[in-house]
Amino acid sequence: MKRLLALVMCLVLLPVSPAQAGSTIRNPLNGSADPTLTYFNGNYYLATTLGNRIGMWRSPTLAGLATAPETTVFRDADVSRNKQVWAPGLYRFDGRWYIYYTASDGVDANHRMYVIESAGDDPMGPYHFKARIADHGEYAIDGEPFVHNGRRYFTWSGPGRGRSGPAQIYLQAMDTPWSTTGARVALPASGGCDEVREGAVSLRGAGRTFLVYSTCDTSKPDYQLWMKSITDGQDPLVPDNWIQHAGPVFWRNDAAGVFGPGHNGFFKSPDGTEDWIVYHGKTTSEYTSAGRTTRAQKFTWNADGTPNFGRPLALADTVVPPSGDPWASQDPGAARGYVVGEEKQYFDRTPEDALGHWWQQPNGTLRHDTWGGSLIAGRPSGFRHGTEQHAFARTPDGRLRHLWWTPGVGVRSEDWGTGLAGDPTGMVSVNGQKHVFGRAPNGTLAHWWQEPDGTVRRDNWGGSLVGTPTAYAFGDEQHVFARGTDNSLRHYYWYPKIPDNLPAVDDWGAVGTVHSDPTGFAFGRQQHVFYRTANGTVEHRFFDHSEWKVYTENWGGNLVGTPFAFRHGPTQHVYGRGVDGALWHLWRQPGTSVQAQNLGGTLTGDPVGIAFRGEQHVFSRSADGSLQTHLGTTVTPWPGGQIAP
């Protein structure tokens, strides 16, 4: 939030929001066609055909793309190339991002291919126009680069519709990410029809490169994908080196109500273990290009090393999120519990003042170990970043300790320096920086961050706070909420273009009413914060960016300690310890009133919750000091060390 225009104290129902990430995904992800999608530094990035601009959608979860706001990253003022803007392709070369696209002056026959370049290593830009690429004086569309034998090549479709014969796939070597060199080569390509060959994109397999392309008229229900491949070591500019695979590899599925699937892209799951295809399809067999929407699904590999894309899924089918997708649990702030791949993770301080780690393997086995030999104080916090697990803790002498686990490497530890008097919290920002916040000895907000190259920096955001703050990213912004010394709700924030690059703080009110540490999350265009009041009820404040207002409401309850809030899909959840020692659950779905349930059990500490597929798991300390999880009213003790009170 750049500035606070109004503080509105009223009881309201939250605006109804479309479903976002939860236990499963339902297509479509976007209402347009010709998608390109990638995962980078904790976020998915999607671009589609918009006609007069290049727009981008960003989300830490795949399903969240469906309701993420569009950011226009490029709009051209040149009238010779700012109309009929089609088919963006997003690629990263040498630490910069490039978007390849097709545009014209409004006359289809004048379509040519262009490329824009990012100013830095952020897929959201800013971008500037770089060049017209592979211009041979005739109609050209759907340009995409690919790498084979360590060298870049460019592929596109031409010479154009309305001429004799089908559109042709061409290849040419690239000398820079924005230019081609040498002669172009026509690549014969089968397609089951005498029409287009377009939208060719590459896919790396074991020892070879696949070129997957769309055939037939995009308005027909038989628009589909075909494939060629070339083995490593062979020259792609020699057409005979390519193998033509027989028949379509992805085509209409009448039984599922999917027609015209094509113009695809490929992306990896966040943990790098799965391959996914993104494409557009429509729900009608009529001849029309209207109604095409972006969909995504996982694919596998055959024993012979060729991809198996399966059949296009119906829009009613549910899709398990990609491996490593956070499923909107703690999105995207830090907590003592989080999900990494198929495993539930939890960190806490043991009675010996060590960092205890509990996790559940995919087969249900519960495990426990201790990270590092350093002593810690208070409660740790952490987050996942790709396939890595990160934990942060305060040492007894007030230093910030960073411990992290990497597959194949194990646990490592480093000291981020002195100046921490409270428990840490943090986030991963969109540029890959790891941020940690905590109360300094003088009551101000201390801030550490680590650059992607490992360099640790720090500053101080000022203010006067007590307890432990909560922090999360909101797009490219950083937001921290804390309890002031007057029991008010304090809001610290930073964004890339803030004046003088200095963080700011404003007051969300609630003077005298905040009697626990805050907890919260970002959701669509809203920021949400919850806390316990003096009489034990849960108060909820949220900022709506569409209306530029802060709203407040009371969810009721009778709690002690600090509650924990997260969302699971579009539903907001708060778990807390009741005055009776039981676990209480308050939640609200869009358009409904708040509901509450006593889940029983005995808690001797504040709970922490996570979303895991269709389930919500809550961690807490039991009466005997051991770790327990709650799944509804079922309480399961976890083996291993005790938790410090």
Steps between C-alpha positions, in 0.01 A plus 500: 500500500664825385280726710203470730210709378229387736455299815151362503382339822206284407381142486488366146489175312802433283449536126437169329820384331545225243661178618874509536762249598393233741523125494439473125493714189225541247566641156489751340784710637434794268233617259726545199703292254860428391647464849860506614569405863806456718589462868780717637614594853180404678242617247323386185496747212241480222448707185236451229375671185334832590495678162634846585759442773716247683353416840626273777339313785703394803413269790687284754246224424392369161130528582552856622566608141125477439433801724836678500486857365644567156807721476559664161873463446517655151279715279653627176433853368625413152189468280684271257516222762252563784194312373410130476762428767506120525673203656757626755783264589686561829867390522802574719848536352813628674319645801237691300150420384385516140145490364465403137170595338317567175344837408376700202361838398149355499537312170550126552735464203737751663569286806865484600684376809649717773683466830509711816768479770480542877713755681602242761433145614129543573241335270265791577743745345520788440544422129617704206466437127806318372462399135307356211628145466533254210355744248509355147260747345190286534229394742646337811339398832552295816875541539666305783867433584642163600839361598658194341863388531553806722406745224189713460267467202179675401189338355189663355211456258467651150448608230138563596138411474315543171794391286536170321591205718519470877690743718860392541725454804835675464823479700796737524805528725512780758809711572339695787171454690349768272648420156551215255787426265560297186246348267155386610401138448153368418410200715241265349240406761205262481171604655200300381367794296608739225491803725718674754816384672552751779590562863801266504662475847787284619507235772818339629501124543772248571764554231275690260291806434132479409323764294127498575283704265133572427325400179171572324293817528488630859126566461431133424437239769783294344774750585758265658866435584752304293870440567846467349827422679873512450774319693783681675804566285306542176458831319139626521551708183518175298133402451581133448643482854150543641275201567130543428282329762186346356157631588388770743643493852221714656158542343129559559325305776129498414405302809661765721357791303843626390550615142788663318775441762823660387745789491675367806797555726685292758610567857651318796340457843646722777719216629613405150369142516199525268433610143187698413337614178306826470271549200175654388179317421129570459175332595324513164547308175378797299732683264608792718807637672286650777487331838857374502637482855833409658529159669787302655557136589786267590652266243730198520763326286478173309756222530649601163574851629214677320254721690154366580263796521193287566161644404371852568313509831145625539453832674307311769798276575710580805877521460748434780732806521859467379746344742637772724204731442425653842121458459452845652613391846670792675505679172753634496621583854698294748377267774617207711313260269495481123476257210794395283409271213301213649620552857365696796776676694502649850771679703507595869732544795574191708541505883876482436470828302585330170316537170269201477370386161206267442375384158262251347610303195259428209438146631381644832816426700566762769862603549696728734852640515689800637663763281836636599675528833424865573268588786188700417250705697131567438327353198659440157342583168563396144385452144566288196687633199493265203619162629677658798372530858599808699472563874592812697544524876623738768796393709507571878740791441270662243656386172304392193579144398419366151483123450402341173478159337569426134442161332827313467683745726327487836473765771721806500511794740614860497496802731319812376617721786377661821203723580204265545292513819184323379409204284569530125256498211565532129424441134653438160450797266432470128866567414617203708619695804441342843372757751487468878344746744497513878482732799832665583611559862382864479153397377551597136452267203829341397531370144748258345501380141712267293569558134478202260883493496505442878592853612320597824396861552302676771325822590246624755142596426447697820175518695425377848362150539460210737473127435560325169396659168359318199629562147403406148558609142224664298615496139835681500416671830607400851252539786554455873231528768586538867342587836595846617588584859152656530340173380430646157551332163809638329562450128846522345541481123750532219459490121753541217414864418446628853657848542870490593476118515401532867235285672191672636266437791136587551241433767208265438340621821366257761678691779465298819335203329793289372586256778690234308754483223333557161459225238394536139537446128444662161202386293438631149485880528458490879732489801367332814605522865352326806573539872348432842328782687496557876175305541632198309318556171670497161505830315558507126623795296556499128603750238326487162716645223201543271330731749815623678344453842569313819204309639460340839269238643485269800493124454412420860652213697653479846872441458827537684844540347559579134274359226627376165334591167537370147281444200419173328366580157255789536416413863668688786589304813604596852612245760551591863528367855178543693480600865398137557832381352331348194572575135248740349444548128338811350451525125306672230432422138434787256152644541424317826516586867777392737469148637668355810568150630659355813736226378588381848840380610734658750743773394776652710627734230380700203404297190646518149302382197577395142293410197592165349297400194138473620599498867592750770755383755561688824813454713496564875675412824316239706462481881806276528712733285505290186400607148150411383304565183129559463306396191148603584423344838766230454815561706819311407811504722828533312802306625827668581629765735295726722411863435614767742217683681 
